mmCIF file of C-alpha atoms in Angstrom:
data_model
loop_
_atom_site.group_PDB
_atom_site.id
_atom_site.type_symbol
_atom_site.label_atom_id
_atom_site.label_comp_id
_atom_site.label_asym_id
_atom_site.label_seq_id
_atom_site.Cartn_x
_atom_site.Cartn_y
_atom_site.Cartn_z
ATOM 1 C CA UNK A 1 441.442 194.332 103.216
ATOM 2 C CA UNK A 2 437.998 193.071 103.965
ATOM 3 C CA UNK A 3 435.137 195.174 103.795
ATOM 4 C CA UNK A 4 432.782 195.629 107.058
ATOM 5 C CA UNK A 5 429.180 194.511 106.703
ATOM 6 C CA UNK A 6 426.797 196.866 108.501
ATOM 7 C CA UNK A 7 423.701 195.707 109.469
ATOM 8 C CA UNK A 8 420.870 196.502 106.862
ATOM 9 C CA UNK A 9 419.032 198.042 109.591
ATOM 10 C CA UNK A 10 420.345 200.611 112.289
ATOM 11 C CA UNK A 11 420.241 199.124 115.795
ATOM 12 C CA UNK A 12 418.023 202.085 117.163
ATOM 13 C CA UNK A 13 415.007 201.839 114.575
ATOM 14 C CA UNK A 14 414.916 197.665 115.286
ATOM 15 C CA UNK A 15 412.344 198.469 117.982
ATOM 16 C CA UNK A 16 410.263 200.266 115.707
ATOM 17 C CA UNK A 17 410.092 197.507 112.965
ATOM 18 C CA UNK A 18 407.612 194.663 113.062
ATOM 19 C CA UNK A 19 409.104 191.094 113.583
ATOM 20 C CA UNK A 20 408.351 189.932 110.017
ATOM 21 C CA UNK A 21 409.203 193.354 107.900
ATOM 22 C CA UNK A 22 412.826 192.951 110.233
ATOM 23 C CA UNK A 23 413.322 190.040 109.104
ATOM 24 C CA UNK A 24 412.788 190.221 105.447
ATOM 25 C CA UNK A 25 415.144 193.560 105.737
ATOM 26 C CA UNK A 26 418.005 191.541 107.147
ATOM 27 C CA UNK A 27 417.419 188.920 105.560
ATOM 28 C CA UNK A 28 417.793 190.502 102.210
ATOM 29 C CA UNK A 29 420.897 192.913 103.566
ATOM 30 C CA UNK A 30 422.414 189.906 104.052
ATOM 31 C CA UNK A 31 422.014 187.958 100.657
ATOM 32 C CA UNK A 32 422.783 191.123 98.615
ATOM 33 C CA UNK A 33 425.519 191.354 100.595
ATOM 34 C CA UNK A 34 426.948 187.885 100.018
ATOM 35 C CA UNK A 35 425.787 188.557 96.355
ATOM 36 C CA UNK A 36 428.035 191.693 96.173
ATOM 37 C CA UNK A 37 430.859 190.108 97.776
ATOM 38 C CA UNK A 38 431.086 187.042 95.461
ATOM 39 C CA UNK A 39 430.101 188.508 92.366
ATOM 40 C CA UNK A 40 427.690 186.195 91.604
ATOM 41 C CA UNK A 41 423.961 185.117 92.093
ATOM 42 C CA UNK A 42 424.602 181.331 92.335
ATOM 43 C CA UNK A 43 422.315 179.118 90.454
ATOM 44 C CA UNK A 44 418.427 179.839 90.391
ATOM 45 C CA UNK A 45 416.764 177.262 92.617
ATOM 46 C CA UNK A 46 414.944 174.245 91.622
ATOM 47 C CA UNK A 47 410.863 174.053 91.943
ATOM 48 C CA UNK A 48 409.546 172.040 93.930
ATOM 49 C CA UNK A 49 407.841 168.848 92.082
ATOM 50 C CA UNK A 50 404.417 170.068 93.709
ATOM 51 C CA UNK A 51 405.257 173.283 92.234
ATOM 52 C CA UNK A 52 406.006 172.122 89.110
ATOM 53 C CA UNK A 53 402.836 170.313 88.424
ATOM 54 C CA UNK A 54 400.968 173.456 89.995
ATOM 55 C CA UNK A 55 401.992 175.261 87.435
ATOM 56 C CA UNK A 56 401.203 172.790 84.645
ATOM 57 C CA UNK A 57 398.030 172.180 85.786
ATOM 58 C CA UNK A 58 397.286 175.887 85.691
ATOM 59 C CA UNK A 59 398.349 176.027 82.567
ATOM 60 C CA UNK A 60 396.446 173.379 81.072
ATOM 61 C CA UNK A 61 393.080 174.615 83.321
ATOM 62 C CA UNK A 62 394.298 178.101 81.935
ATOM 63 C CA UNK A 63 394.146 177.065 77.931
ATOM 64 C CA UNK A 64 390.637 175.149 78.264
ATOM 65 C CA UNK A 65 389.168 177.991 80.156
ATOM 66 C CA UNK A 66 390.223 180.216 77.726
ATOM 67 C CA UNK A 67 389.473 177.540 74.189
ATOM 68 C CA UNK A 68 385.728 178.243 75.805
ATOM 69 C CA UNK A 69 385.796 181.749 76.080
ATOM 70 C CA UNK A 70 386.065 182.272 79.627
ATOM 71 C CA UNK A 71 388.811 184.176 82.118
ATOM 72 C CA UNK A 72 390.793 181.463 83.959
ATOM 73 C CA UNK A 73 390.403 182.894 87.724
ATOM 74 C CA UNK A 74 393.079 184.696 89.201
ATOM 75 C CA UNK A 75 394.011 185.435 93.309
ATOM 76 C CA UNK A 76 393.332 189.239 93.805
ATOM 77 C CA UNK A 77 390.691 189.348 90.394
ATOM 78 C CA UNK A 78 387.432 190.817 91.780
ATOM 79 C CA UNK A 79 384.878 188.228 91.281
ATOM 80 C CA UNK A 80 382.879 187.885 88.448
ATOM 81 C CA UNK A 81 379.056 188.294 88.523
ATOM 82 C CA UNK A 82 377.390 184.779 89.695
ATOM 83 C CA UNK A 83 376.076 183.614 86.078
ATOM 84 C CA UNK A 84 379.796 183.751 84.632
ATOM 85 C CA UNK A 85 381.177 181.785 87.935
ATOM 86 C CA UNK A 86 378.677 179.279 87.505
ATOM 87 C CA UNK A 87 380.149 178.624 83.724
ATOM 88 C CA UNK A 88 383.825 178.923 84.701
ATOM 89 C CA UNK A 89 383.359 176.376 87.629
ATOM 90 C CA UNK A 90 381.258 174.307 85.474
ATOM 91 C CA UNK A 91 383.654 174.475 82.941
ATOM 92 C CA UNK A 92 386.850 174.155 85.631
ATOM 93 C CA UNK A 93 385.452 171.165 87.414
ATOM 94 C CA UNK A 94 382.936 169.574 85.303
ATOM 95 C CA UNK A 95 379.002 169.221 85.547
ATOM 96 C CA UNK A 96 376.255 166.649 86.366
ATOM 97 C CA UNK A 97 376.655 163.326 88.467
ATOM 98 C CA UNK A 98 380.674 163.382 89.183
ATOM 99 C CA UNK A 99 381.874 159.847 87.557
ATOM 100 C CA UNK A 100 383.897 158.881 90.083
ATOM 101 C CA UNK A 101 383.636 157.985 93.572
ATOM 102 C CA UNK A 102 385.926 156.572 96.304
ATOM 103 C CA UNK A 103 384.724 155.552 99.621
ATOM 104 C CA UNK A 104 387.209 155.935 102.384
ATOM 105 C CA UNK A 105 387.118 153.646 105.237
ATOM 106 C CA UNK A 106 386.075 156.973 107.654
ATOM 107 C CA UNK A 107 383.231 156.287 106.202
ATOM 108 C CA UNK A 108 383.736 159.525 103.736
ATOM 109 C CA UNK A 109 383.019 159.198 99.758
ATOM 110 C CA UNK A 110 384.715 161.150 98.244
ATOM 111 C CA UNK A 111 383.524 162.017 94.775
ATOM 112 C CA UNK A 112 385.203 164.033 91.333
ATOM 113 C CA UNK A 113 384.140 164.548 87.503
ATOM 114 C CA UNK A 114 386.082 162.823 84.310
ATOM 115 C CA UNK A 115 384.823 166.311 82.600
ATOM 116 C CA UNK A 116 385.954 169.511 83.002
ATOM 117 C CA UNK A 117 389.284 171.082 82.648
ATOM 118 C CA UNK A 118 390.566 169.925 85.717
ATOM 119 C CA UNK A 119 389.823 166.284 84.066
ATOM 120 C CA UNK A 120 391.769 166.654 81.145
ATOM 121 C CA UNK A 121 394.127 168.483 82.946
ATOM 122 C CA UNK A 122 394.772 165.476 85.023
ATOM 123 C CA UNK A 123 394.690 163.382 82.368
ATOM 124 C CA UNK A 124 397.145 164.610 80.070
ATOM 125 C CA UNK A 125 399.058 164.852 83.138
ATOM 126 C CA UNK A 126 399.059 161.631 85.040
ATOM 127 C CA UNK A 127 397.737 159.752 82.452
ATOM 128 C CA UNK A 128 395.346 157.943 83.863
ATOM 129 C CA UNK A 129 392.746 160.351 85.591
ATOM 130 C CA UNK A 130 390.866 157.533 87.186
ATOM 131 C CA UNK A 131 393.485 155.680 88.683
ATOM 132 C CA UNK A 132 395.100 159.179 89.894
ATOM 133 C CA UNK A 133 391.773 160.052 91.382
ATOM 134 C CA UNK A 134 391.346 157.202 93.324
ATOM 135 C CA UNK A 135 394.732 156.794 94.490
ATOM 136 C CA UNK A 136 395.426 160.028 95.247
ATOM 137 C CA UNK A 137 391.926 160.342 97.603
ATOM 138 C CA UNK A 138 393.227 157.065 99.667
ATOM 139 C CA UNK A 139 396.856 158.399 100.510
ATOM 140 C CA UNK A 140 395.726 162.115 100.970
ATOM 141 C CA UNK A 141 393.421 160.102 103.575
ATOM 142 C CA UNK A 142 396.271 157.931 105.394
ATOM 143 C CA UNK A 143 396.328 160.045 108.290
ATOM 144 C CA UNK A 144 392.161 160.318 109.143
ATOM 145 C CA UNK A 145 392.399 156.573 107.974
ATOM 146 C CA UNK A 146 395.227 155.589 110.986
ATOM 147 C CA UNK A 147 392.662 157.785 113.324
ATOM 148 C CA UNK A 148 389.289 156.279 112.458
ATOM 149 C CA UNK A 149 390.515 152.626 112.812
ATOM 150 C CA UNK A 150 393.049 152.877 115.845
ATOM 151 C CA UNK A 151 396.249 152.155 114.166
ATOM 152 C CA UNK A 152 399.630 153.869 113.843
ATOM 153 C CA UNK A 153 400.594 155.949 110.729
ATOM 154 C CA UNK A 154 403.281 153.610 110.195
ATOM 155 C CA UNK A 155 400.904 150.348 110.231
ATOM 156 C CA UNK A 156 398.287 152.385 107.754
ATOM 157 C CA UNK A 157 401.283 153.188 105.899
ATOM 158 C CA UNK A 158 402.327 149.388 105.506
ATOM 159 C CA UNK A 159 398.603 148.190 104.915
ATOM 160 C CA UNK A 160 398.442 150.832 102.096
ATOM 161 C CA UNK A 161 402.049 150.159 100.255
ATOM 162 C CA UNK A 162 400.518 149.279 97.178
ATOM 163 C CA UNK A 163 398.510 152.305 97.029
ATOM 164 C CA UNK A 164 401.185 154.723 97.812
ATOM 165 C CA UNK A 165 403.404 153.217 94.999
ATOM 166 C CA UNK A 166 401.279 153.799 92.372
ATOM 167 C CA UNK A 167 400.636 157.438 93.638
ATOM 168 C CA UNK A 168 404.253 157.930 93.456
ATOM 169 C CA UNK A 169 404.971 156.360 90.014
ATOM 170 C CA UNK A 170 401.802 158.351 89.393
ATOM 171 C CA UNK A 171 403.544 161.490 90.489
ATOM 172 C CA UNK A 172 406.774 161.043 88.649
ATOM 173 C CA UNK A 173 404.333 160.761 85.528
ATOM 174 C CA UNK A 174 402.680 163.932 85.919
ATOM 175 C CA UNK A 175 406.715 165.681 86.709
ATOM 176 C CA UNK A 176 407.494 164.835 83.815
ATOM 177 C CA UNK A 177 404.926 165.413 81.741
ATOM 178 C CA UNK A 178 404.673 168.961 83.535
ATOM 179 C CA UNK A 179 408.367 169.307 83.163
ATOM 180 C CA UNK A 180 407.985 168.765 79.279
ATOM 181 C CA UNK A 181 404.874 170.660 79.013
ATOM 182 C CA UNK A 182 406.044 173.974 80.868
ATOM 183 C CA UNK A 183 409.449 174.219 78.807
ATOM 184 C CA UNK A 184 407.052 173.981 75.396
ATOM 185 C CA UNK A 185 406.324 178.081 74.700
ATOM 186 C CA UNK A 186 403.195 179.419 75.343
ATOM 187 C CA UNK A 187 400.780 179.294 71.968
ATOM 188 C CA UNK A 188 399.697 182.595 70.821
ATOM 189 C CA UNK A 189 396.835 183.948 73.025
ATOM 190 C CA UNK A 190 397.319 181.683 75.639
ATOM 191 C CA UNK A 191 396.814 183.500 78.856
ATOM 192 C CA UNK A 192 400.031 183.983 81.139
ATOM 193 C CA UNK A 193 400.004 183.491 85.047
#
């Protein structure tokens, strides 16, 4: 004999629910109730590769923060007085003339530091901070690019091939470095996120 699902929620209150509070409601009824019935969880789903190298990023950015004596800054954290967020974004994104420029064809430069956490972050990453920078500013810019000179996606796209092949063998880089890196444990008095 099958069992009958009820809804999570009784008919009469639906009215009384906000749209998005409803549906997370339902939405989990429903998956604890396909959990129950099967008896099992199913596996845990894969990060996304943005997500991935989010994380190992922060985790990097996290450590160096922290080497220098400073709190890595969290969503939520009150802000710090304005001296100490002067140091951590000093420290975070480097200081002085940024090293490395890139001048779009909007007419935009686009500039970054090779110090700073971020840096090394993106270094031991993609291995090649420099070339990541730079090739990572042009296809971020593909779209403004096709607008500012008339053309199609498609044909900026095809002008830029080179360019966005070398941000994606870039990107698989930094996976799997990030892969590697986040299944190492966390040293001793490393912060956690």
């Amino acid at each position: 004999m099958r069992p009958r699902i009820r809804p999570a929620v009784p008919p009469a209150a639906v009215p009384y629910l906000a749209g998005p509070v409803l549906a997370g409601f339902l939405l989990a009824g429903f998956l604890l109730t396909g959990f129950l019935l099967t008896g099992c969880a199913g596996p845990a789903p894969r990060p996304a590769p943005d997500e991935v190298v989010k994380a190992a990023t922060q985790r990097l950015t996290d450590a160096c923060l922290t080497r220098q004596g400073l709190a890595p800054p969290r969503p939520g954290q009150s802000p710090s007085p304005a001296a100490g967020q002067r140091r951590v974004n000093a420290a975070l994104f480097g200081t002085g003339r940024p090293e490395l420029s890139v001048a779009l064809p909007t007419g935009y430069i686009v500039r970054a530091h090779t110090d700073g956490c971020l840096a090394a972050a993106q270094r031991r990453l993609y291995g090649d901070q420099r070339r990541w920078f730079r090739t990572s500013t042009i296809v971020n810019n593909l779209r403004p690019e096709a607008e500012h000179t008339h053309r199609s996606l498609t044909e900026v796209r095809a002008l830029r091939g080179a360019e966005i092949a070398e941000w994606r063998r870039l990107r698989a880089h930094a996976l799997s470095e990030a892969t590697a890196l986040l299944e190492e444990p966390l040293p001793t008095g490393e912060p956690r996120s």
